Amino acid sequence: MREGQATAIHRADYTAPAYWIDTVELTFDLDPAKTRVLNKMRLRRNTEVAAQALRLDGEELNLARVLVNGQGTSFKMDGNQLVLENLPEGPDAFDLEIFTTCNPAKNTKLMGLYVSNDSFFTQCEAEGFRRITYFLDRPDVMASYTVTLRADKAKYPVLLSNGNLVEQGELEEGRHFAKWVDPHKKPCYLFALVAGKLVAREQRIRSRAGHDHLLQVFVRPGDLDKTEHAMNSLMASVAWDEARFGLPLDLERFMIVATSDFNMGAMENKGLNIFNTKYVLANQATATDADFSNIESVVGHEYFHNWTGNRVTCQDWFQLSLKEGLTVFRDQEFSQDLAGSPSARAVKRIEDVRVLRTAQFPEDAGPMAHPVRPDSYIEINNFYTVTIYEKGAEVVRMMQTLVGREGFAKGMKLYFERHDGQAVTCDAFAQAIADANPGSELAQRLPQFKHWYSQAGTPRVQAIGRYDAEAHTYTLTLSQHCAPTPGQALKEPFVIPLNLGLLDTQGRELPLQLAHWPQAETGTRTFVLSQPSETLTFINVDSAPVPSLLRDFSAPVVLDYAYSDDELLTLLAHDSDAFNRWEAGQRLALARAIKAITAAEAPGTEVLDDAYLRAMRQVLADPHLDAAFKELVLTLPSETYLAEQLDVVDPQRIHAVREAMREQLARALQADWQQAWEVNRDTGGYRPDPESSGKRALAGLALTMLCLAARHSGDTVWPGKALQRFKDAGNMTDRFNALSALVISGHELAVPALARFHALFKNEALVIDKWFSLQAGAPDRGGNVLGAVRQLMGHPDFNLRNPNRARSVIFSYCSANPGAFHRSDAAGYVFWADRVIELDAINPQVAARLARALDRWKKLAEPYRSAAREAIARVASKAELSNDVREVVTRALAD
Ligand code: PHE
Ligand code: ZN
C-alpha cells in the first residue's frame, strides 16, 4: 500500500528549513473526482543554512506543471518529494508555481482534501497538506495565505477558508468563487477549506476591549436546532480566555464547521475549526449530559489553540505536547471554572484523573510508552496519544502548582511576549513559566523538572508514616521509583509536587508544622519530592494522624501507602479534599477486588464486606454530598483499571469479580438505591448544568443497580419501570440511562426497547452510534457479545468507512469491553486482527488506533497471552501494511 519505507525520524536530527515560504496563493477548482490546485508561492533561501536543493513534500498528487519566476524548470522526484535543484541563487525571493490535481472522492484516509456527504473538507494536521499540494509540510514554515475557491454554486453554495472573506462572485457555467485572506501567518497544518450545502448559526459579540466579532457554527441543513450549545460554549470560551489569561480573539470572524466523517475530535485550523459532529451537535432529545460536557470541552479546546498552538506553534512534531498538553490543561481549567462550586470542580478533576489512569498509565507501562516529548517516531499520527495530551496537561498543571495560579498567568504572559508568531519547543514554554517566577521551586529545579518531558513511565511514590507518641512527631518517608520503559532502562528522579494534609482519627484537619517551621499551618501544603527518598518530620502532632496524600492528584504518579481500612474510611467520610475522599472509596473497592481476583477459589457472590457496604450506604444517604460526587464514589473501578494493578491479568476473572461486586452492591443497598432514584429522578426542565446532570447520573446508576438486583430476585417491577422511563423520558440522558439499565442487566425487555430506540432515531447518526456502541459494549453473558457484534456489522446502518460508526461497534467491543473481547477461544482476537487489516486498507489512522487494543498482551494469563501474540503476529506478517499499523504491531511484538 505504501511505497515509502518505514524509517524512524529523530528529534535530534532537527535542522531549520532550507527555504522560507513567505506567501501562498492557492486557487482551487473543486470537483469531487478531480480537483485542480494552483499553488503560487513566494520563497527565499534560508541564508542561515547551507545552500541546497528545495525538497517539497507531496502525496497522492498528480503533478501537471512547475514554474519558477514564470518559466518552466527542471525537477525530479525522489520518493514522495519534488526536488528542485536549479533555483535562483542568492537571498532574493522568487516565485514558484505548482499545478496539481487530486481526487477528494477517493480519499478514504480523511487526510488532505476529502468529500463527506457531498461537501468538501480538509484535514491537514499533522501531514495532510502535502496531499493537497507540494509544500514544505513542517510546522516551522509559516506563511501568509490567500485562497480562492471555485465550485458549482448549486452544489456548493458555501465556500470557506481561513481568515477574512475579501471577495465573492459569479463565474460561468453556474460556478461561483470566494476569496479568503488570512491576516495571520500560519504553518500549513492550520490551513482549511470547506465547501458545500451548509447553514450557519450566527452570533455577534463584542470583546472586553470593544472589538466586534462574528461567530458562526456551520452544519448541514436540518441540524441547526442542535447548534445552540456549541455556540454558547464558543462564547464562553472567548470570554474565559480573555478573563483568565488576557488572550483575546484576534479575528473578525471565527467559524466552526461540523462533519460526520472525521478521524479525531476536532481541529483548530486558524479561524475555521473543523469538528466531528459528535462534538458540535446536541439538543436534549439527542445528546446526553456527557455529550454536552464533551462539546463544551472540545469547543473550548479548539478555541484555546488559537493562542496555544496557532499564535505560538510547534517547531517540529516532537514538540506536539507544547500545544496539546497546554491546551488540554486550559480546557480542563475552563470546564472547572464554568462548573463553579468546589464540589463540581472536584467532579471534573476526578473525571480527568480517571481518564489519565485508565488510558495513559497503561500506555506508559506498555510497548508504546513514550515521553511527553518523544525522541523518535515512525508515523506522527501514532503520537496523538493520551501521553502527549493528558499527561502533557498534568505536566503543565504541576508547573501551575509549583508557581501558583497567579504566577502561572504571569508565565503565560511572558511566553507570549517572547514567542508570539514563532514556532518553538517545549523548553521555551517551561523557561517562560520559570523565568516569570524566579523564586519558585520550578525555577530552582527546572532542568530536573524537565525529566517529565524526557522520561516515559509512571513514577511510583511510596509513602511510609511513623508516629512517635512520646515525641509527638510524625515522620513521613517518601521515595520515588520509575520502572524502565522501552529504550529507557534507567530513570532520573522526577520533581513531584505532593499536596498533603493530616487528619486526626475523627477526621479533623490537623495543623501542619515541619521541624524547621516557625509556626503551624492549616490546610493543604505542597511538598516537593525531588530526591530518590526524603523524610518529612512533623512536630506537635498530638495523635497518630491519617495522612491525606497527593490531594487533588497533584502529580501523575501511583501513590503506594499501606492504608488500613479504618484510615480509608476516615478519609472517605471526612477529608476536606474531595478528590481524596473519592480516592479512599476507590482504594477500599480495589483492595476487595484484588483479594477476590487473586484468591485461590472462584469468586462467590459475597465479595464485599459490611464495612464497605456501610460506608457506601452512608455516602449515598449523605445530604451534604452532591449527586454527581456520589455517583463517582459508588462506581466501582473499571476492569481496565483493575487489570493495571495486577502483574498477571485474567480478564475473565476480573470481569467475574467486578460483576459480582456490582451485583452485591445492587442487592445490599437496594433500599438506598430506591431512595436515590426517588430523590433524583426528576430534574425538571432540561439543563445540562453540573447539578442536574449529577442528579441524572445518580438516578441512572440507581436504576441500573435496581435492575441488576431484580435480575437476581426475578422481580419484574424495576425492569418495567426502566422500560416506562425509557419510553417517556424528556431527554436523551434519562432515556439512554434507562435503556442501558435494561441492556446491562440483560433483561428481555432490552430487546424491544433497542428496536424502538432504533426506530425513533434512525435519522440521527450520532444517536445510532450510541445504539451500536451500547450493544457492542454490553456485559458478556456466556460469550454472547461477539456474535452480536458480528450481526451489528451486517446491519444496513453499519459503515466501516465512517470512523464514528466503526468506533461505535469495533472499538466499543475490542477496546472498551474486556470481559467480552478476551475469550478463551481467541475468537475476539481473530475478529480484531481481521478488522485491523480491513480498516488499514481504508483508513490507516483509525486502523492503528484499533491495533492498540492489544498493547497490554504481555500481561495476560494463558491462554489469552499466546492467542493475542498470534493475532498480532498475523497482522504484522501482512506485506501490505501502513506505516501506522506497522509501527504499532512492531512495537507490540518487540521484547
Ligand atoms: N489538533 C487537534 C486537537 O487536538 C487534534 C487533531 C490531530 C485532529 C490530528 C485531527 C488530526 O485539537
Ligand atoms: Zn488539541
CSV table of C-alpha atoms in Angstrom, one decimal, residues 299-670:
chain,number,residue,atom,x,y,z
A,299,VAL,CA,-15.1,23.7,21.6
A,300,GLY,CA,-13.0,25.3,24.3
A,301,HIS,CA,-10.0,23.2,23.5
A,302,GLU,CA,-10.0,24.2,19.8
A,303,TYR,CA,-10.7,27.8,20.6
A,304,PHE,CA,-7.9,28.0,23.1
A,305,HIS,CA,-5.5,26.6,20.4
A,306,ASN,CA,-5.9,29.9,18.7
A,307,TRP,CA,-3.2,31.2,21.1
A,308,THR,CA,-1.6,28.0,22.3
A,309,GLY,CA,-0.8,26.3,19.0
A,310,ASN,CA,-1.7,28.8,16.4
A,311,ARG,CA,-0.2,32.2,17.5
A,312,VAL,CA,2.7,30.2,19.1
A,313,THR,CA,3.2,26.9,17.3
A,314,CYS,CA,5.5,23.9,17.4
A,315,GLN,CA,9.0,23.9,15.9
A,316,ASP,CA,8.6,20.2,15.0
A,317,TRP,CA,6.1,17.4,15.8
A,318,PHE,CA,8.2,16.2,18.7
A,319,GLN,CA,7.0,19.3,20.4
A,320,LEU,CA,3.4,18.3,20.0
A,321,SER,CA,2.6,18.5,23.7
A,322,LEU,CA,3.7,22.1,23.7
A,323,LYS,CA,0.3,22.9,22.2
A,324,GLU,CA,-1.7,19.8,23.1
A,325,GLY,CA,-0.7,19.3,26.8
A,326,LEU,CA,-1.1,23.1,27.4
A,327,THR,CA,-4.4,23.3,25.6
A,328,VAL,CA,-5.8,20.3,27.4
A,329,PHE,CA,-4.8,21.9,30.6
A,330,ARG,CA,-6.5,25.1,29.5
A,331,ASP,CA,-9.7,23.3,28.5
A,332,GLN,CA,-9.7,21.4,31.9
A,333,GLU,CA,-9.4,24.7,33.7
A,334,PHE,CA,-12.1,26.2,31.6
A,335,SER,CA,-14.5,23.4,32.4
A,336,GLN,CA,-13.7,23.6,36.1
A,337,ASP,CA,-14.2,27.4,36.2
A,338,LEU,CA,-17.5,27.1,34.4
A,339,ALA,CA,-18.6,24.3,36.8
A,340,GLY,CA,-18.3,26.7,39.6
A,341,SER,CA,-18.8,25.1,43.0
A,342,PRO,CA,-15.8,23.3,44.7
A,343,SER,CA,-17.7,20.0,44.5
A,344,ALA,CA,-18.4,20.4,40.8
A,345,ARG,CA,-14.7,21.3,40.2
A,346,ALA,CA,-13.7,18.2,42.1
A,347,VAL,CA,-16.1,16.0,40.0
A,348,LYS,CA,-14.4,17.4,36.8
A,349,ARG,CA,-10.9,16.7,38.3
A,350,ILE,CA,-11.9,13.1,39.2
A,351,GLU,CA,-13.2,12.5,35.7
A,352,ASP,CA,-10.0,13.8,34.2
A,353,VAL,CA,-7.8,11.7,36.5
A,354,ARG,CA,-9.9,8.6,35.7
A,355,VAL,CA,-9.1,9.1,32.0
A,356,LEU,CA,-5.4,9.5,32.8
A,357,ARG,CA,-5.2,6.4,35.0
A,358,THR,CA,-7.3,4.1,32.8
A,359,ALA,CA,-5.8,5.2,29.5
A,360,GLN,CA,-2.5,7.0,30.0
A,361,PHE,CA,-1.0,4.9,32.8
A,362,PRO,CA,-1.4,1.7,30.7
A,363,GLU,CA,0.1,3.4,27.7
A,364,ASP,CA,3.1,4.4,29.9
A,365,ALA,CA,3.6,0.8,31.0
A,366,GLY,CA,3.2,-0.8,27.6
A,367,PRO,CA,5.0,-1.1,24.3
A,368,MET,CA,4.0,2.3,23.0
A,369,ALA,CA,5.3,4.1,26.1
A,370,HIS,CA,6.9,7.4,25.1
A,371,PRO,CA,8.0,10.6,26.8
A,372,VAL,CA,5.7,13.7,26.7
A,373,ARG,CA,8.3,14.9,24.2
A,374,PRO,CA,9.2,11.8,22.2
A,375,ASP,CA,12.7,11.3,20.8
A,376,SER,CA,11.7,9.4,17.7
A,377,TYR,CA,8.7,8.2,15.8
A,378,ILE,CA,7.9,6.4,12.6
A,379,GLU,CA,4.4,7.7,12.0
A,380,ILE,CA,3.5,11.0,13.7
A,381,ASN,CA,-0.2,10.1,13.6
A,382,ASN,CA,0.5,7.4,16.2
A,383,PHE,CA,1.7,10.1,18.6
A,384,TYR,CA,-1.6,11.9,19.2
A,385,THR,CA,-1.8,10.0,22.4
A,386,VAL,CA,-3.0,10.3,25.9
A,387,THR,CA,0.6,10.8,27.0
A,388,ILE,CA,1.0,13.8,24.7
A,389,TYR,CA,-2.4,15.2,25.7
A,390,GLU,CA,-3.4,14.1,29.2
A,391,LYS,CA,0.0,13.5,30.7
A,392,GLY,CA,1.2,16.7,29.0
A,393,ALA,CA,-1.6,18.5,30.7
A,394,GLU,CA,-0.6,17.1,34.0
A,395,VAL,CA,2.9,18.4,33.5
A,396,VAL,CA,1.6,21.9,32.8
A,397,ARG,CA,-0.7,21.5,35.9
A,398,MET,CA,2.3,20.7,38.1
A,399,MET,CA,4.0,23.8,36.8
A,400,GLN,CA,1.0,25.8,37.9
A,401,THR,CA,1.1,24.0,41.3
A,402,LEU,CA,4.7,24.9,41.7
A,403,VAL,CA,4.4,28.6,40.8
A,404,GLY,CA,0.8,29.3,41.9
A,405,ARG,CA,-2.2,30.3,39.8
A,406,GLU,CA,-1.1,33.9,39.5
A,407,GLY,CA,2.5,33.0,38.9
A,408,PHE,CA,1.3,30.7,36.1
A,409,ALA,CA,-0.7,33.5,34.5
A,410,LYS,CA,2.4,35.7,34.6
A,411,GLY,CA,4.4,32.9,33.0
A,412,MET,CA,1.8,32.6,30.2
A,413,LYS,CA,2.1,36.4,29.6
A,414,LEU,CA,5.9,36.1,29.3
A,415,TYR,CA,5.6,33.1,27.0
A,416,PHE,CA,3.5,35.2,24.5
A,417,GLU,CA,5.7,38.3,24.9
A,418,ARG,CA,8.7,36.2,23.9
A,419,HIS,CA,7.3,33.9,21.3
A,420,ASP,CA,4.2,35.3,19.6
A,421,GLY,CA,4.4,34.4,16.0
A,422,GLN,CA,7.1,31.8,16.4
A,423,ALA,CA,7.4,28.0,16.2
A,424,VAL,CA,9.1,26.9,19.4
A,425,THR,CA,9.9,24.0,21.6
A,426,CYS,CA,8.6,22.7,25.0
A,427,ASP,CA,11.8,24.2,26.5
A,428,ALA,CA,10.6,27.7,25.6
A,429,PHE,CA,7.4,27.2,27.5
A,430,ALA,CA,8.9,25.8,30.6
A,431,GLN,CA,11.6,28.5,30.6
A,432,ALA,CA,9.0,31.3,30.4
A,433,ILE,CA,7.0,29.9,33.3
A,434,ALA,CA,10.1,29.6,35.4
A,435,ASP,CA,11.6,33.0,34.4
A,436,ALA,CA,8.4,34.7,35.3
A,437,ASN,CA,8.6,33.1,38.8
A,438,PRO,CA,12.3,33.3,39.7
A,439,GLY,CA,12.0,32.3,43.3
A,440,SER,CA,9.7,29.3,42.7
A,441,GLU,CA,10.5,25.7,43.1
A,442,LEU,CA,10.1,25.3,39.4
A,443,ALA,CA,12.8,27.9,38.6
A,444,GLN,CA,15.1,26.4,41.1
A,445,ARG,CA,14.8,22.9,39.7
A,446,LEU,CA,13.9,23.5,36.1
A,447,PRO,CA,16.4,21.0,34.5
A,448,GLN,CA,15.3,18.3,36.8
A,449,PHE,CA,11.6,19.2,36.4
A,450,LYS,CA,12.0,18.7,32.6
A,451,HIS,CA,12.5,14.9,33.2
A,452,TRP,CA,8.8,15.0,32.9
A,453,TYR,CA,9.3,15.8,29.2
A,454,SER,CA,12.1,13.4,28.5
A,455,GLN,CA,11.4,10.3,30.6
A,456,ALA,CA,8.5,7.9,29.8
A,457,GLY,CA,6.8,5.8,32.5
A,458,THR,CA,4.7,6.5,35.5
A,459,PRO,CA,6.7,7.1,38.7
A,460,ARG,CA,5.6,5.3,41.9
A,461,VAL,CA,5.8,7.2,45.1
A,462,GLN,CA,6.0,5.1,48.2
A,463,ALA,CA,5.0,6.8,51.5
A,464,ILE,CA,5.7,5.3,54.9
A,465,GLY,CA,4.4,7.1,58.0
A,466,ARG,CA,5.5,6.6,61.6
A,467,TYR,CA,4.0,8.3,64.6
A,468,ASP,CA,6.1,8.8,67.8
A,469,ALA,CA,3.6,9.3,70.6
A,470,GLU,CA,6.3,10.4,73.1
A,471,ALA,CA,8.0,12.9,70.9
A,472,HIS,CA,4.7,14.0,69.3
A,473,THR,CA,6.3,13.7,65.9
A,474,TYR,CA,5.1,12.1,62.7
A,475,THR,CA,7.7,11.2,60.1
A,476,LEU,CA,6.7,10.6,56.5
A,477,THR,CA,9.3,9.0,54.3
A,478,LEU,CA,8.6,9.5,50.6
A,479,SER,CA,10.5,7.6,48.0
A,480,GLN,CA,10.1,7.5,44.2
A,481,HIS,CA,10.9,4.9,41.6
A,482,CYS,CA,10.1,4.6,37.9
A,483,ALA,CA,10.2,1.3,36.1
A,484,PRO,CA,12.1,1.0,32.8
A,485,THR,CA,10.2,1.7,29.5
A,486,PRO,CA,11.2,0.6,26.0
A,487,GLY,CA,14.6,2.2,25.3
A,488,GLN,CA,14.9,3.9,28.7
A,489,ALA,CA,16.3,1.5,31.3
A,490,LEU,CA,17.3,4.0,33.9
A,491,LYS,CA,15.3,6.9,35.2
A,492,GLU,CA,16.5,10.0,37.0
A,493,PRO,CA,14.3,11.2,39.9
A,494,PHE,CA,11.4,13.5,39.0
A,495,VAL,CA,10.3,16.7,40.7
A,496,ILE,CA,7.0,15.7,42.3
A,497,PRO,CA,4.7,18.3,43.9
A,498,LEU,CA,2.8,16.4,46.6
A,499,ASN,CA,-0.2,18.1,48.1
A,500,LEU,CA,-0.9,16.8,51.5
A,501,GLY,CA,-2.7,17.2,54.8
A,502,LEU,CA,-3.0,15.3,58.0
A,503,LEU,CA,-6.3,14.3,59.7
A,504,ASP,CA,-6.9,13.1,63.2
A,505,THR,CA,-8.8,9.9,63.7
A,506,GLN,CA,-12.0,11.9,64.0
A,507,GLY,CA,-11.3,13.3,60.6
A,508,ARG,CA,-10.4,16.8,61.6
A,509,GLU,CA,-7.7,18.6,59.8
A,510,LEU,CA,-4.5,18.8,61.9
A,511,PRO,CA,-2.2,21.9,61.8
A,512,LEU,CA,1.0,21.1,59.9
A,513,GLN,CA,4.4,22.1,61.2
A,514,LEU,CA,7.7,20.8,59.9
A,515,ALA,CA,10.6,20.9,62.4
A,516,HIS,CA,12.2,24.0,60.9
A,517,TRP,CA,8.9,26.0,60.5
A,518,PRO,CA,8.4,28.8,63.0
A,519,GLN,CA,4.7,28.1,63.3
A,520,ALA,CA,2.0,25.6,62.2
A,521,GLU,CA,-0.1,26.0,59.0
A,522,THR,CA,-3.5,24.7,58.4
A,523,GLY,CA,-4.9,23.2,55.2
A,524,THR,CA,-3.2,21.6,52.3
A,525,ARG,CA,0.5,22.2,51.8
A,526,THR,CA,2.6,21.3,48.7
A,527,PHE,CA,5.8,19.4,49.3
A,528,VAL,CA,8.3,18.9,46.5
A,529,LEU,CA,9.8,15.5,46.3
A,530,SER,CA,13.0,15.7,44.2
A,531,GLN,CA,15.3,13.2,45.7
A,532,PRO,CA,15.0,9.4,45.4
A,533,SER,CA,13.9,9.4,49.0
A,534,GLU,CA,13.1,12.2,51.5
A,535,THR,CA,11.7,12.4,55.0
A,536,LEU,CA,9.4,15.0,56.4
A,537,THR,CA,9.1,15.3,60.2
A,538,PHE,CA,6.0,17.0,61.5
A,539,ILE,CA,6.2,18.2,65.1
A,540,ASN,CA,3.5,18.9,67.7
A,541,VAL,CA,1.3,16.1,66.4
A,542,ASP,CA,-0.9,15.1,69.3
A,543,SER,CA,-2.3,11.8,68.0
A,544,ALA,CA,-1.5,9.3,65.3
A,545,PRO,CA,-2.6,11.1,62.1
A,546,VAL,CA,-4.2,9.8,58.9
A,547,PRO,CA,-2.2,11.2,56.0
A,548,SER,CA,-4.2,12.6,53.1
A,549,LEU,CA,-1.6,12.4,50.3
A,550,LEU,CA,-1.5,13.6,46.7
A,551,ARG,CA,-4.5,15.8,47.2
A,552,ASP,CA,-6.3,16.8,44.1
A,553,PHE,CA,-4.0,14.3,42.4
A,554,SER,CA,-1.1,16.9,42.4
A,555,ALA,CA,1.2,14.7,40.3
A,556,PRO,CA,0.7,11.9,37.7
A,557,VAL,CA,2.1,9.2,39.9
A,558,VAL,CA,1.0,6.0,41.5
A,559,LEU,CA,0.9,6.5,45.3
A,560,ASP,CA,1.7,3.5,47.4
A,561,TYR,CA,0.7,3.8,51.1
A,562,ALA,CA,-0.3,0.9,53.2
A,563,TYR,CA,-3.6,2.4,54.3
A,564,SER,CA,-5.7,0.4,56.7
A,565,ASP,CA,-9.4,0.1,56.2
A,566,ASP,CA,-10.0,2.4,59.1
A,567,GLU,CA,-7.8,5.1,57.7
A,568,LEU,CA,-9.6,4.9,54.3
A,569,LEU,CA,-13.0,5.0,56.0
A,570,THR,CA,-11.9,8.2,57.8
A,571,LEU,CA,-10.7,9.8,54.6
A,572,LEU,CA,-13.8,8.8,52.7
A,573,ALA,CA,-16.0,10.3,55.4
A,574,HIS,CA,-14.1,13.4,56.3
A,575,ASP,CA,-11.3,14.5,54.1
A,576,SER,CA,-11.6,18.2,53.2
A,577,ASP,CA,-10.1,17.2,49.8
A,578,ALA,CA,-13.0,15.8,47.7
A,579,PHE,CA,-10.6,14.1,45.3
A,580,ASN,CA,-9.1,12.1,48.2
A,581,ARG,CA,-12.5,11.2,49.6
A,582,TRP,CA,-13.3,9.6,46.2
A,583,GLU,CA,-9.9,8.0,46.1
A,584,ALA,CA,-10.3,6.5,49.5
A,585,GLY,CA,-13.5,4.8,48.3
A,586,GLN,CA,-11.8,3.6,45.2
A,587,ARG,CA,-9.0,2.1,47.3
A,588,LEU,CA,-11.4,0.3,49.5
A,589,ALA,CA,-13.1,-1.2,46.5
A,590,LEU,CA,-9.8,-2.0,44.9
A,591,ALA,CA,-8.5,-3.9,47.9
A,592,ARG,CA,-11.5,-6.1,47.9
A,593,ALA,CA,-11.4,-6.7,44.2
A,594,ILE,CA,-7.8,-7.6,44.2
A,595,LYS,CA,-8.3,-10.0,47.1
A,596,ALA,CA,-11.1,-11.8,45.3
A,597,ILE,CA,-9.3,-11.8,41.9
A,598,THR,CA,-6.1,-13.3,43.3
A,599,ALA,CA,-7.8,-15.8,45.7
A,600,ALA,CA,-7.4,-19.5,45.1
A,601,GLU,CA,-11.1,-20.1,45.0
A,602,ALA,CA,-13.5,-18.8,42.4
A,603,PRO,CA,-15.4,-15.6,43.4
A,604,GLY,CA,-18.6,-16.2,45.2
A,605,THR,CA,-21.5,-13.7,45.4
A,606,GLU,CA,-20.1,-12.1,48.6
A,607,VAL,CA,-17.0,-10.1,47.7
A,608,LEU,CA,-17.9,-7.1,49.7
A,609,ASP,CA,-17.9,-6.9,53.5
A,610,ASP,CA,-20.2,-5.0,55.8
A,611,ALA,CA,-17.7,-2.2,56.5
A,612,TYR,CA,-17.5,-1.3,52.8
A,613,LEU,CA,-21.2,-1.6,52.2
A,614,ARG,CA,-22.0,0.5,55.3
A,615,ALA,CA,-19.6,3.2,54.0
A,616,MET,CA,-21.2,3.2,50.6
A,617,ARG,CA,-24.6,3.4,52.2
A,618,GLN,CA,-23.5,6.4,54.2
A,619,VAL,CA,-22.2,8.2,51.1
A,620,LEU,CA,-25.4,7.5,49.3
A,621,ALA,CA,-27.5,8.9,52.1
A,622,ASP,CA,-25.3,11.9,53.0
A,623,PRO,CA,-27.4,15.1,52.4
A,624,HIS,CA,-24.3,17.2,52.2
A,625,LEU,CA,-22.8,15.5,49.2
A,626,ASP,CA,-23.7,16.3,45.6
A,627,ALA,CA,-25.3,13.6,43.5
A,628,ALA,CA,-22.5,13.8,40.9
A,629,PHE,CA,-19.9,13.0,43.5
A,630,LYS,CA,-22.0,10.2,44.9
A,631,GLU,CA,-22.3,8.6,41.5
A,632,LEU,CA,-18.5,8.7,41.2
A,633,VAL,CA,-17.9,7.1,44.6
A,634,LEU,CA,-20.5,4.4,44.0
A,635,THR,CA,-19.0,3.5,40.6
A,636,LEU,CA,-16.5,0.6,41.0
A,637,PRO,CA,-13.0,0.9,39.5
A,638,SER,CA,-13.2,-0.2,35.8
A,639,GLU,CA,-11.9,-3.6,34.6
A,640,THR,CA,-9.1,-1.8,32.8
A,641,TYR,CA,-8.0,-0.1,35.9
A,642,LEU,CA,-8.2,-3.3,37.9
A,643,ALA,CA,-6.1,-5.0,35.3
A,644,GLU,CA,-3.4,-2.4,35.6
A,645,GLN,CA,-3.0,-3.2,39.3
A,646,LEU,CA,-2.1,-6.8,38.6
A,647,ASP,CA,1.0,-8.4,37.2
A,648,VAL,CA,-0.8,-11.2,35.5
A,649,VAL,CA,-4.2,-10.5,34.1
A,650,ASP,CA,-7.0,-12.9,33.7
A,651,PRO,CA,-9.7,-10.7,32.1
A,652,GLN,CA,-12.5,-13.2,32.7
A,653,ARG,CA,-11.7,-13.4,36.3
A,654,ILE,CA,-11.6,-9.6,36.6
A,655,HIS,CA,-14.9,-9.4,34.8
A,656,ALA,CA,-16.5,-12.0,37.0
A,657,VAL,CA,-15.3,-10.4,40.3
A,658,ARG,CA,-16.3,-6.9,39.2
A,659,GLU,CA,-19.7,-8.1,38.1
A,660,ALA,CA,-20.1,-10.0,41.4
A,661,MET,CA,-19.2,-6.8,43.3
A,662,ARG,CA,-21.6,-4.8,41.3
A,663,GLU,CA,-24.5,-7.2,41.9
A,664,GLN,CA,-23.8,-7.4,45.5
A,665,LEU,CA,-23.7,-3.6,45.8
A,666,ALA,CA,-27.0,-3.6,43.9
A,667,ARG,CA,-28.7,-6.1,46.3
A,668,ALA,CA,-27.2,-5.0,49.6
A,669,LEU,CA,-28.1,-1.4,49.0
A,670,GLN,CA,-31.4,-1.9,47.3
